[in-house]
Short mmCIF file of C-alpha atoms in Angstrom, two decimals:
data_model
loop_
_atom_site.label_atom_id
_atom_site.label_comp_id
_atom_site.label_asym_id
_atom_site.label_seq_id
_atom_site.Cartn_x
_atom_site.Cartn_y
_atom_site.Cartn_z
CA UNK A 15 105.26 -33.36 -8.65
CA UNK A 16 106.36 -30.64 -6.01
CA UNK A 17 104.96 -28.32 -9.06
CA UNK A 18 101.89 -30.47 -9.03
CA UNK A 19 101.68 -30.88 -4.68
CA UNK A 20 101.49 -27.26 -5.41
CA UNK A 21 98.71 -26.79 -7.63
CA UNK A 22 96.51 -28.80 -5.33
CA UNK A 23 96.86 -28.07 -1.53
CA UNK A 24 97.89 -23.63 -2.34
CA UNK A 25 95.82 -22.91 1.25
CA UNK A 26 97.78 -25.84 3.17
CA UNK A 27 101.82 -25.11 1.59
CA UNK A 28 101.01 -21.60 3.08
CA UNK A 29 101.90 -23.39 6.83
CA UNK A 30 105.42 -25.23 5.81
CA UNK A 31 108.39 -23.64 5.22
CA UNK A 32 109.88 -24.59 1.54
CA UNK A 33 112.27 -27.40 2.75
CA UNK A 34 109.51 -28.74 4.82
CA UNK A 35 107.46 -28.68 1.97
CA UNK A 36 109.98 -30.25 -0.59
CA UNK A 37 110.47 -33.58 1.88
CA UNK A 38 106.89 -34.44 0.82
CA UNK A 39 107.33 -33.80 -3.41
CA UNK A 40 107.55 -36.98 -4.20
CA UNK A 41 103.99 -37.98 -2.11
CA UNK A 42 101.15 -39.23 -4.14
CA UNK A 43 98.89 -36.08 -3.71
CA UNK A 44 95.63 -38.40 -1.96
CA UNK A 45 98.45 -39.13 1.08
CA UNK A 46 99.91 -35.79 1.60
CA UNK A 47 96.61 -35.29 4.21
CA UNK A 48 98.00 -38.65 5.96
CA UNK A 49 101.39 -37.54 6.36
CA UNK A 50 100.61 -34.18 7.45
CA UNK A 51 98.65 -35.29 10.52
CA UNK A 52 102.36 -37.89 11.32
CA UNK A 53 103.99 -34.12 11.01
CA UNK A 54 104.95 -32.38 14.28
CA UNK A 55 103.12 -29.20 12.82
CA UNK A 56 99.82 -30.94 13.16
CA UNK A 57 99.50 -31.50 16.75
CA UNK A 58 100.59 -27.81 17.25
CA UNK A 59 98.81 -24.67 16.07
CA UNK A 60 98.33 -26.13 12.51
CA UNK A 61 96.75 -28.81 13.92
CA UNK A 62 93.98 -28.33 11.36
CA UNK A 63 96.47 -28.89 8.70
CA UNK A 64 95.38 -32.68 7.66
CA UNK A 65 92.05 -31.81 7.83
CA UNK A 66 92.18 -29.00 5.17
CA UNK A 67 95.07 -30.96 2.96
CA UNK A 68 91.46 -33.59 2.63
CA UNK A 69 90.00 -30.60 1.84
CA UNK A 70 91.62 -28.75 -0.91
CA UNK A 71 92.44 -32.55 -2.92
CA UNK A 72 88.45 -33.48 -2.42
CA UNK A 73 87.84 -30.06 -4.24
CA UNK A 74 90.97 -30.31 -6.78
CA UNK A 75 89.15 -34.01 -7.50
CA UNK A 76 85.68 -32.53 -8.32
CA UNK A 77 87.11 -29.23 -10.21
CA UNK A 78 88.94 -31.70 -12.33
CA UNK A 79 86.83 -34.19 -13.11
CA UNK A 80 84.61 -34.71 -16.30
CA UNK A 81 81.21 -33.52 -15.92
CA UNK A 82 78.96 -36.34 -16.60
CA UNK A 83 75.30 -36.33 -17.79
CA UNK A 84 72.09 -36.24 -15.79
CA UNK A 85 70.72 -40.11 -15.54
CA UNK A 86 67.48 -40.08 -18.30
CA UNK A 87 64.31 -42.36 -16.85
CA UNK A 88 64.58 -41.78 -13.23
CA UNK A 89 61.92 -43.42 -11.62
CA UNK A 90 62.63 -42.31 -8.53
CA UNK A 91 64.82 -39.84 -6.16
CA UNK A 92 68.71 -40.53 -6.99
CA UNK A 93 71.56 -39.11 -5.21
CA UNK A 94 74.14 -37.19 -7.03
CA UNK A 95 76.50 -39.62 -8.83
CA UNK A 96 79.17 -36.53 -8.44
CA UNK A 97 78.27 -36.18 -4.83
CA UNK A 98 81.83 -36.55 -2.31
CA UNK A 99 80.85 -36.19 1.85
CA UNK A 100 83.72 -35.62 4.19
CA UNK A 101 83.61 -35.10 7.94
CA UNK A 102 86.52 -32.72 9.87
CA UNK A 103 87.63 -31.88 12.84
CA UNK A 104 87.43 -28.17 11.80
CA UNK A 105 85.09 -25.51 11.49
CA UNK A 106 85.31 -22.97 8.04
CA UNK A 107 88.05 -24.81 6.53
CA UNK A 108 86.48 -24.06 3.21
CA UNK A 109 86.40 -19.62 3.81
CA UNK A 110 90.31 -20.99 4.87
CA UNK A 111 91.16 -22.08 1.31
CA UNK A 112 90.01 -18.38 -0.64
CA UNK A 113 90.95 -16.39 2.48
CA UNK A 114 94.44 -16.01 4.47
CA UNK A 115 92.98 -13.43 7.40
CA UNK A 116 90.25 -16.80 7.86
CA UNK A 117 90.68 -19.02 11.16
CA UNK A 118 89.76 -22.22 11.32
CA UNK A 119 87.82 -23.51 14.66
CA UNK A 120 87.70 -26.40 16.34
CA UNK A 121 84.75 -28.46 15.46
CA UNK A 122 83.01 -30.70 14.36
CA UNK A 123 81.30 -30.37 10.00
CA UNK A 124 80.53 -32.00 7.42
CA UNK A 125 81.51 -31.18 3.99
CA UNK A 126 79.97 -31.36 0.43
CA UNK A 127 81.80 -31.41 -2.99
CA UNK A 128 79.58 -31.89 -5.68
CA UNK A 129 78.21 -30.94 -9.57
CA UNK A 130 75.33 -29.49 -10.79
CA UNK A 131 73.98 -32.67 -13.19
CA UNK A 132 71.93 -29.32 -14.95
CA UNK A 133 74.33 -27.07 -15.28
CA UNK A 134 78.28 -28.93 -14.62
CA UNK A 135 79.20 -26.41 -12.05
CA UNK A 136 80.60 -26.87 -9.31
CA UNK A 137 79.85 -26.33 -5.93
CA UNK A 138 81.34 -27.17 -2.23
CA UNK A 139 79.56 -26.47 1.69
CA UNK A 140 78.88 -27.54 4.68
CA UNK A 141 76.19 -30.07 4.50
CA UNK A 142 72.96 -28.64 6.50
CA UNK A 143 70.18 -31.18 8.48
CA UNK A 144 68.04 -30.94 6.18
CA UNK A 145 70.44 -32.25 2.74
CA UNK A 146 71.62 -34.61 5.06
CA UNK A 147 67.65 -35.95 6.00
CA UNK A 148 67.46 -35.70 2.13
CA UNK A 149 70.26 -37.85 1.54
CA UNK A 150 69.42 -40.30 4.40
CA UNK A 151 65.89 -41.30 3.26
CA UNK A 152 67.40 -41.67 -0.68
CA UNK A 153 69.99 -43.87 0.59
CA UNK A 154 68.03 -46.09 3.18
CA UNK A 155 64.88 -46.04 0.87
CA UNK A 156 62.78 -44.58 3.94
CA UNK A 157 59.28 -43.70 2.70
CA UNK A 158 58.48 -39.04 3.06
CA UNK A 159 54.90 -40.61 5.62
CA UNK A 160 56.81 -42.56 8.12
CA UNK A 161 59.83 -39.75 8.92
CA UNK A 162 56.82 -36.88 8.96
CA UNK A 163 54.81 -39.37 11.27
CA UNK A 164 58.85 -39.96 13.61
CA UNK A 165 59.57 -36.44 13.16
CA UNK A 166 56.44 -35.48 14.13
CA UNK A 167 56.53 -32.92 11.64
CA UNK A 168 54.64 -32.16 8.87
CA UNK A 169 54.73 -34.94 5.59
CA UNK A 170 54.96 -31.66 3.60
CA UNK A 171 58.44 -30.32 5.26
CA UNK A 172 59.54 -33.45 3.83
CA UNK A 173 58.76 -33.27 1.26
CA UNK A 174 60.60 -29.94 0.66
CA UNK A 175 63.69 -31.22 2.60
CA UNK A 176 63.49 -32.96 -0.54
CA UNK A 177 62.63 -30.29 -3.04
CA UNK A 178 65.16 -28.53 -1.53
CA UNK A 179 67.96 -30.76 -2.76
CA UNK A 180 67.51 -31.57 -5.62
CA UNK A 181 66.96 -27.92 -6.28
CA UNK A 182 70.41 -27.47 -4.99
CA UNK A 183 71.58 -30.50 -7.60
CA UNK A 184 72.40 -32.77 -4.18
CA UNK A 185 69.90 -35.80 -6.06
CA UNK A 186 68.25 -35.74 -9.09
CA UNK A 187 64.86 -36.65 -9.40
CA UNK A 188 62.18 -37.45 -12.43
CA UNK A 189 61.70 -35.48 -14.71
CA UNK A 190 57.95 -34.54 -15.36
CA UNK A 191 55.14 -36.51 -16.63
CA UNK A 192 53.34 -34.04 -17.59
CA UNK A 193 54.53 -32.91 -20.81
CA UNK A 194 53.18 -32.10 -24.62
CA UNK A 195 54.07 -35.14 -26.39
CA UNK A 196 52.06 -35.16 -29.85
CA UNK A 197 49.61 -37.18 -31.10
CA UNK A 198 48.16 -36.13 -27.79
CA UNK A 199 49.02 -32.31 -28.30
CA UNK A 200 48.81 -31.49 -32.08
CA UNK A 201 51.36 -29.09 -32.96
CA UNK A 202 53.14 -28.63 -36.36
CA UNK A 203 56.27 -29.01 -35.09
CA UNK A 204 57.87 -30.90 -31.79
CA UNK A 205 56.72 -28.92 -28.40
CA UNK A 206 59.96 -26.44 -27.52
CA UNK A 207 60.65 -26.43 -24.92
CA UNK A 208 59.33 -24.39 -21.93
CA UNK A 209 56.19 -24.76 -23.63
CA UNK A 210 56.57 -29.07 -23.96
CA UNK A 211 57.04 -29.85 -19.86
CA UNK A 212 55.14 -28.81 -17.18
CA UNK A 213 56.78 -28.30 -13.72
CA UNK A 214 54.21 -27.08 -11.48
CA UNK A 215 50.58 -28.17 -11.17
CA UNK A 216 48.01 -25.67 -10.07
CA UNK A 217 44.83 -26.36 -8.09
CA UNK A 218 43.10 -23.71 -8.58
CA UNK A 219 40.32 -24.22 -5.57
CA UNK A 220 37.15 -22.73 -4.86
CA UNK A 221 36.42 -23.70 -1.57
CA UNK A 222 32.85 -21.69 -1.13
CA UNK A 223 30.72 -19.80 -3.63
CA UNK A 224 29.43 -17.89 -0.58
CA UNK A 225 31.16 -13.81 -1.47
CA UNK A 226 30.49 -10.28 -0.65
CA UNK A 227 30.62 -8.91 -3.59
CA UNK A 228 27.57 -9.48 -6.99
CA UNK A 229 29.84 -9.09 -9.87
CA UNK A 230 28.00 -7.28 -12.88
CA UNK A 231 30.53 -10.39 -14.94
CA UNK A 232 30.62 -13.16 -12.05
CA UNK A 233 30.53 -16.62 -14.26
CA UNK A 234 28.25 -18.64 -11.08
CA UNK A 235 26.22 -17.44 -8.27
CA UNK A 236 25.05 -21.42 -8.16
CA UNK A 237 24.35 -21.70 -4.57
CA UNK A 238 27.14 -24.62 -3.84
CA UNK A 239 28.01 -26.16 -0.53
CA UNK A 240 31.03 -25.21 1.20
CA UNK A 241 33.42 -27.96 1.23
CA UNK A 242 33.50 -29.38 4.04
CA UNK A 243 36.81 -29.74 6.45
CA UNK A 244 37.15 -33.37 5.85
CA UNK A 245 36.73 -33.43 2.56
CA UNK A 246 38.92 -30.24 2.25
CA UNK A 247 41.62 -32.04 3.91
CA UNK A 248 41.37 -35.24 1.01
CA UNK A 249 41.46 -32.77 -1.78
CA UNK A 250 45.10 -31.79 -1.09
CA UNK A 251 45.84 -35.50 0.36
CA UNK A 252 44.39 -35.76 -3.54
CA UNK A 253 46.18 -33.13 -4.90
CA UNK A 254 50.22 -33.70 -2.98
CA UNK A 255 49.99 -38.21 -4.07
CA UNK A 256 48.98 -36.15 -7.54
CA UNK A 257 52.05 -34.36 -7.61
CA UNK A 258 54.60 -36.40 -6.09
CA UNK A 259 53.14 -39.18 -8.55
CA UNK A 260 54.11 -36.88 -11.86
CA UNK A 261 56.42 -34.57 -9.91
CA UNK A 262 55.89 -31.60 -10.23
CA UNK A 263 55.66 -29.20 -7.74
CA UNK A 264 51.57 -28.00 -6.24
CA UNK A 265 50.46 -24.70 -5.94
CA UNK A 266 47.09 -24.54 -4.15
CA UNK A 267 44.99 -20.74 -5.30
CA UNK A 268 42.28 -20.58 -2.29
CA UNK A 269 39.41 -18.30 -4.76
CA UNK A 270 35.89 -18.51 -3.79
CA UNK A 271 33.58 -16.12 -4.18
CA UNK A 272 35.72 -15.42 -1.37
CA UNK A 273 37.78 -18.11 0.30
CA UNK A 274 37.84 -15.33 3.40
CA UNK A 275 34.21 -16.17 4.06
CA UNK A 276 34.59 -20.44 4.19
CA UNK A 277 34.81 -21.14 8.09
CA UNK A 278 37.51 -22.66 7.76
CA UNK A 279 39.81 -20.88 5.62
CA UNK A 280 42.61 -20.59 7.92
CA UNK A 281 42.81 -24.38 8.41
CA UNK A 282 42.85 -25.81 4.95
CA UNK A 283 45.20 -23.38 4.06
CA UNK A 284 47.38 -24.93 6.68
CA UNK A 285 46.77 -27.78 5.79
CA UNK A 286 48.04 -26.90 2.15
CA UNK A 287 51.27 -25.92 3.09
CA UNK A 288 52.21 -28.69 5.72
CA UNK A 289 52.04 -30.41 2.45
CA UNK A 290 53.91 -28.18 0.98
CA UNK A 291 51.70 -27.07 -1.69
CA UNK A 292 52.69 -23.84 -2.35
CA UNK A 293 49.45 -21.86 -0.89
CA UNK A 294 48.32 -18.77 -2.85
CA UNK A 295 45.08 -16.37 -2.52
CA UNK A 296 42.55 -14.49 -5.09
CA UNK A 297 40.02 -13.45 -3.46
CA UNK A 298 38.54 -9.31 -2.08
CA UNK A 299 40.15 -7.41 0.05
CA UNK A 300 40.72 -8.21 4.39
CA UNK A 301 41.19 -7.02 7.22
CA UNK A 302 44.95 -6.56 8.54
CA UNK A 303 44.38 -8.82 11.39
CA UNK A 304 42.75 -11.28 8.87
CA UNK A 305 46.12 -10.85 6.69
CA UNK A 306 48.30 -11.78 9.20
CA UNK A 307 46.98 -14.82 10.35
CA UNK A 308 47.70 -16.33 6.87
CA UNK A 309 50.81 -14.79 6.96
CA UNK A 310 52.03 -16.68 9.96
CA UNK A 311 51.44 -19.97 8.46
CA UNK A 312 53.22 -19.06 5.65
CA UNK A 313 53.41 -15.57 3.32
CA UNK A 314 51.35 -16.78 0.20
CA UNK A 315 52.33 -16.78 -2.83
CA UNK A 316 50.25 -14.20 -3.89
CA UNK A 317 47.26 -12.13 -3.21
CA UNK A 318 45.66 -11.75 -6.77
CA UNK A 319 42.40 -8.67 -6.36
CA UNK A 320 40.60 -7.66 -9.30
CA UNK A 321 39.57 -3.94 -10.37
CA UNK A 322 37.23 -3.53 -13.71
CA UNK A 323 39.32 -0.30 -15.01
CA UNK A 324 39.06 3.29 -12.44
CA UNK A 325 36.34 4.01 -9.81
CA UNK A 326 33.55 5.50 -11.16
CA UNK A 327 33.50 2.15 -14.24
CA UNK A 328 35.18 -0.59 -11.67
CA UNK A 329 32.08 0.56 -8.84
CA UNK A 330 29.76 0.44 -11.87
CA UNK A 331 30.52 -3.36 -11.60
CA UNK A 332 32.05 -4.42 -8.11
CA UNK A 333 30.09 -2.43 -6.38
CA UNK A 334 29.81 0.70 -4.65
CA UNK A 335 33.47 1.14 -2.53
CA UNK A 336 34.98 -1.18 -4.28
CA UNK A 337 37.32 0.65 -6.01
CA UNK A 338 39.26 2.18 -3.04
CA UNK A 339 38.94 -0.98 -0.96
CA UNK A 340 41.07 -2.37 -2.85
CA UNK A 341 43.93 0.52 -3.48
CA UNK A 342 43.80 0.64 0.37
CA UNK A 343 43.93 -2.98 0.45
CA UNK A 344 47.30 -3.65 -2.14
CA UNK A 345 49.40 -0.97 0.40
CA UNK A 346 48.20 -3.28 3.27
CA UNK A 347 50.13 -5.91 1.01
CA UNK A 348 53.62 -3.83 0.35
CA UNK A 349 53.57 -3.05 4.01
CA UNK A 350 53.62 -7.06 4.64
CA UNK A 351 56.06 -7.41 1.71
CA UNK A 352 52.93 -10.16 0.04
CA UNK A 353 53.14 -9.68 -4.04
CA UNK A 354 50.59 -8.28 -5.25
CA UNK A 355 48.38 -9.07 -7.94
CA UNK A 356 45.24 -6.82 -10.26
CA UNK A 357 43.20 -8.99 -12.21
CA UNK A 358 40.66 -7.26 -14.52
CA UNK A 359 38.29 -8.64 -17.19
CA UNK A 360 38.50 -7.49 -20.22
CA UNK A 361 34.95 -5.54 -22.01
CA UNK A 362 34.59 -4.13 -24.76
CA UNK A 363 33.42 -1.41 -22.03
CA UNK A 364 36.40 -0.24 -20.32
CA UNK A 365 39.53 -1.07 -23.20
CA UNK A 366 40.56 2.55 -22.97
CA UNK A 367 40.93 2.77 -18.74
CA UNK A 368 43.45 0.15 -18.45
CA UNK A 369 46.31 1.94 -19.45
CA UNK A 370 45.62 4.54 -17.05
CA UNK A 371 44.54 2.55 -14.32
CA UNK A 372 48.05 0.78 -14.14
CA UNK A 373 48.93 3.83 -13.93
CA UNK A 374 47.56 4.52 -10.94
CA UNK A 375 49.05 1.05 -9.96
CA UNK A 376 52.29 1.84 -10.89
CA UNK A 377 53.57 2.17 -7.23
CA UNK A 378 50.57 0.33 -5.65
CA UNK A 379 50.41 -3.43 -7.28
CA UNK A 380 53.19 -5.68 -8.29
CA UNK A 381 51.31 -6.98 -11.31
CA UNK A 382 48.08 -5.23 -13.51
CA UNK A 383 46.85 -8.17 -15.97
CA UNK A 384 43.60 -9.66 -17.83
CA UNK A 385 41.32 -12.09 -18.86
CA UNK A 386 39.21 -11.29 -21.35
CA UNK A 387 35.11 -10.98 -20.48
CA UNK A 388 34.22 -14.95 -21.23
CA UNK A 389 30.18 -14.39 -21.85
CA UNK A 390 29.39 -16.90 -19.71
CA UNK A 391 26.87 -16.68 -16.82
CA UNK A 392 26.24 -12.93 -15.69
CA UNK A 393 28.95 -11.76 -18.24
CA UNK A 394 26.93 -12.53 -20.90
CA UNK A 395 25.39 -9.62 -20.42
CA UNK A 396 28.42 -7.38 -21.01
CA UNK A 397 30.26 -7.88 -24.23
CA UNK A 398 33.55 -9.34 -25.50
CA UNK A 399 36.01 -6.31 -27.32
CA UNK A 400 35.41 -7.42 -30.80
CA UNK A 401 38.32 -8.42 -32.64
CA UNK A 402 39.90 -5.54 -34.40
CA UNK A 403 39.40 -3.26 -31.22
CA UNK A 404 41.70 -6.14 -28.98
CA UNK A 405 44.64 -5.40 -31.12
CA UNK A 406 44.81 -2.33 -31.68
CA UNK A 407 44.74 -2.26 -26.94
CA UNK A 408 47.14 -4.64 -27.92
CA UNK A 409 49.67 -2.65 -29.81
CA UNK A 410 49.22 0.03 -26.95
CA UNK A 411 49.71 -2.48 -24.32
CA UNK A 412 53.07 -3.04 -25.61
CA UNK A 413 54.25 0.34 -25.80
CA UNK A 414 52.83 1.11 -22.25
CA UNK A 415 54.87 -1.89 -20.76
CA UNK A 416 58.45 -0.18 -21.95
CA UNK A 417 57.60 2.75 -19.48
CA UNK A 418 55.32 0.28 -16.70
CA UNK A 419 56.81 -3.28 -15.46
CA UNK A 420 53.45 -4.14 -14.07
CA UNK A 421 51.37 -4.63 -17.19
CA UNK A 422 52.08 -8.46 -17.40
CA UNK A 423 51.83 -10.71 -20.48
CA UNK A 424 48.90 -13.24 -19.83
CA UNK A 425 46.36 -13.09 -22.56
CA UNK A 426 47.85 -15.31 -25.39
CA UNK A 427 46.60 -13.58 -28.31
CA UNK A 428 49.00 -11.34 -27.34
CA UNK A 429 51.73 -13.62 -29.13
CA UNK A 430 50.22 -13.04 -32.55
CA UNK A 431 51.52 -9.06 -32.60
CA UNK A 432 54.71 -10.40 -30.54
CA UNK A 433 55.00 -12.40 -33.50
CA UNK A 434 54.71 -9.69 -36.00
CA UNK A 435 57.46 -7.70 -34.56
CA UNK A 436 59.46 -10.37 -34.15
CA UNK A 437 60.04 -9.91 -30.30
CA UNK A 438 60.67 -12.55 -28.39
CA UNK A 439 57.38 -14.65 -27.05
CA UNK A 440 56.00 -15.69 -24.24
CA UNK A 441 54.44 -18.71 -22.06
CA UNK A 442 51.23 -17.05 -23.17
CA UNK A 443 47.96 -17.13 -20.73
CA UNK A 444 49.17 -20.41 -18.10
CA UNK A 445 53.14 -20.14 -19.30
CA UNK A 446 51.41 -23.00 -21.62
CA UNK A 447 49.12 -20.82 -24.06
CA UNK A 448 45.37 -22.38 -23.16
CA UNK A 449 46.91 -24.59 -19.98
CA UNK A 450 43.09 -26.06 -19.43
CA UNK A 451 43.18 -29.50 -17.97
CA UNK A 452 47.30 -29.59 -18.37
CA UNK A 453 48.88 -27.61 -15.79
CA UNK A 454 45.78 -26.61 -14.03
CA UNK A 455 42.26 -27.44 -12.53
CA UNK A 456 39.82 -25.99 -10.99
CA UNK A 457 38.28 -27.79 -8.11
CA UNK A 458 34.71 -26.37 -6.98
CA UNK A 459 33.07 -27.09 -3.73
CA UNK A 460 30.65 -29.83 -4.52
CA UNK A 461 34.10 -32.23 -6.08
CA UNK A 462 33.19 -30.71 -9.09
CA UNK A 463 36.69 -30.99 -11.68
CA UNK A 464 36.45 -28.21 -14.30
CA UNK A 465 39.65 -27.83 -17.18
CA UNK A 466 38.62 -23.89 -16.74
CA UNK A 467 36.55 -22.30 -14.01
CA UNK A 468 35.60 -20.05 -16.64
CA UNK A 469 33.50 -21.27 -18.59
CA UNK A 470 32.14 -24.76 -18.46
CA UNK A 471 34.26 -27.65 -18.18
CA UNK A 472 33.50 -30.51 -16.08
CA UNK A 473 36.09 -33.54 -15.89
CA UNK A 474 34.99 -35.76 -13.38
CA UNK A 475 33.94 -34.74 -9.15
CA UNK A 476 37.06 -35.40 -7.01
CA UNK A 477 34.76 -36.58 -4.16
CA UNK A 478 33.45 -39.85 -6.46
CA UNK A 479 37.31 -40.08 -8.07
CA UNK A 480 40.31 -39.79 -7.82
CA UNK A 481 42.62 -36.84 -9.31
CA UNK A 482 44.56 -38.98 -11.02
CA UNK A 483 41.60 -41.12 -12.52
CA UNK A 484 39.99 -37.91 -14.07
CA UNK A 485 44.03 -35.99 -15.43
CA UNK A 486 43.84 -38.63 -17.56
CA UNK A 487 40.21 -39.27 -18.62
CA UNK A 488 39.72 -38.93 -22.02
CA UNK A 489 37.48 -35.41 -21.61
CA UNK A 490 40.53 -34.30 -19.53
CA UNK A 491 42.77 -35.10 -22.62
CA UNK A 492 40.45 -33.26 -24.81
CA UNK A 493 40.61 -29.84 -23.57
CA UNK A 494 44.41 -30.82 -23.46
CA UNK A 495 44.24 -31.27 -27.29
CA UNK A 496 42.84 -27.39 -27.19
CA UNK A 497 40.75 -26.10 -30.26
CA UNK A 498 41.20 -28.17 -33.34
CA UNK A 499 41.73 -25.18 -35.98
CA UNK A 500 44.58 -24.24 -34.52
CA UNK A 501 46.01 -27.74 -35.06
CA UNK A 502 47.91 -26.52 -38.08
CA UNK A 503 49.46 -22.35 -36.43
CA UNK A 504 52.86 -22.44 -35.91
CA UNK A 505 51.99 -20.33 -32.57
CA UNK A 506 49.62 -23.61 -31.25
CA UNK A 507 52.28 -24.46 -28.45
CA UNK A 508 52.45 -20.93 -26.61
CA UNK A 509 48.72 -19.83 -27.67
CA UNK A 510 45.43 -21.83 -28.48
CA UNK A 511 43.52 -19.22 -28.21
CA UNK A 512 41.15 -18.90 -25.31
CA UNK A 513 38.90 -21.66 -24.88
CA UNK A 514 35.99 -19.99 -22.29
CA UNK A 515 36.08 -17.12 -24.97
CA UNK A 516 35.24 -19.26 -28.00
CA UNK A 517 32.10 -21.42 -25.37
CA UNK A 518 31.19 -17.22 -24.05
CA UNK A 519 30.53 -16.87 -28.02
CA UNK A 520 28.33 -20.02 -28.11
CA UNK A 521 30.81 -21.48 -30.44
CA UNK A 522 32.73 -26.04 -29.89
CA UNK A 523 35.43 -24.61 -27.83
CA UNK A 524 37.42 -27.52 -29.03
CA UNK A 525 36.83 -26.84 -32.77
CA UNK A 526 36.51 -23.23 -33.17
CA UNK A 527 39.21 -20.78 -33.23
CA UNK A 528 38.69 -17.84 -30.51
CA UNK A 529 36.98 -15.71 -31.93
CA UNK A 530 39.18 -12.81 -31.13
CA UNK A 531 41.89 -14.58 -32.93
CA UNK A 532 43.97 -11.90 -35.03
CA UNK A 533 46.40 -13.43 -36.94
CA UNK A 534 45.67 -12.25 -40.16
CA UNK A 535 45.03 -9.46 -39.46
CA UNK A 536 48.71 -8.90 -38.02
CA UNK A 537 49.89 -11.71 -41.71
CA UNK A 538 48.74 -8.60 -43.79
#
């Protein structure tokens, strides 16, 4: 028994002589903390000893427990069944167990011991106030809205507390309901993770069509009234409700036009954050004061700006001075530690400018990516790259990425070349190949909801129906199924081509495959 006690109570044994330690050798380990409490040592310099022994006992029990399996088909949050809470009267006890130089300090502490339900790893930590709040909400079955109202805090703060507890493994949450399961998602084989289940849902929100540029490839210059503030709040409430119902995290990518030209952009940005919806920005360069105003609320997940090639070509497409303005703004984003993304619309005219542009941006931007031109709206006056030219460009891109890490993989067709090289594939345009109406939708200022913003793909109007009903409509389901010519393709789950490009060629994007698909070329 003494050997067993020594194995469990290694830190506690440092404070007892061998003779005294042997007096406890017949004790059950569970009884040692109480025995130490009655001993004279516990009333002097080692008054922390009973609590230290309790901590060691909890640690031992956790580390020698059998990793369980996560419950399936949860319909609400649940406390991790391996979680144990221990209240003690001394601080720094966990540190003391591993470092004899750390001295316990008087003071109440609540310690948590648990196994991560996803990995089985053991964890121990002092409980934070948010940890305890999350546990209280779940145990007492409290509504986040009521907790937020009582605490005078935005409801998103409470949502974030629960999400953080799930991330730690203290709580277990229901699985995402956004899943690709045949027959609703045609594929030649079961869709593997990570291409089956979306854990984040994105609303690309065009709050205004006002823009300070007039780009030659703009896909929609129609006049639409700005979303008003009350409509905006309702849209954000709909987004939060949808994400909670479907058990996913929410992101709102503010766009336009230029979202900064909307008079209520900053309040709407704040409202998104207050609903625990991660904000990002797709826009044009703004002043340092404008950028700092949104950073003061919360730093955006990213700020995306656009360039169309080197200076001469870019300024011909986006307007004189645009190139230099973007470079200056990228420097500002870097100085504010904001993740910067540069988006390029790939045409037959700028294929040869992407890699030189990437060289110029290597030390200025975090990421450079592109979409192939959808010949829609004013973009119909330009030309999308041809199949063979695009395939050659993809080969050059993959080689250039070896020395320039800002070159991102986004276009789903790149997977064709990766597959031919037996290289690891990636998630394509949205992480799920074409994710139109699956893990994102676009919301226009007048309430129209589209499966993809790059071409007309109307699936409903948020001012007349709920986001939940729109998402589960027959129209949205058709876009999730995608192009029927791709049903039997082995790359279906991470590709599916680009519906907008097919539409720009005058094809039915739900029937005919992307004209840029070079799968046959790669197979030869």
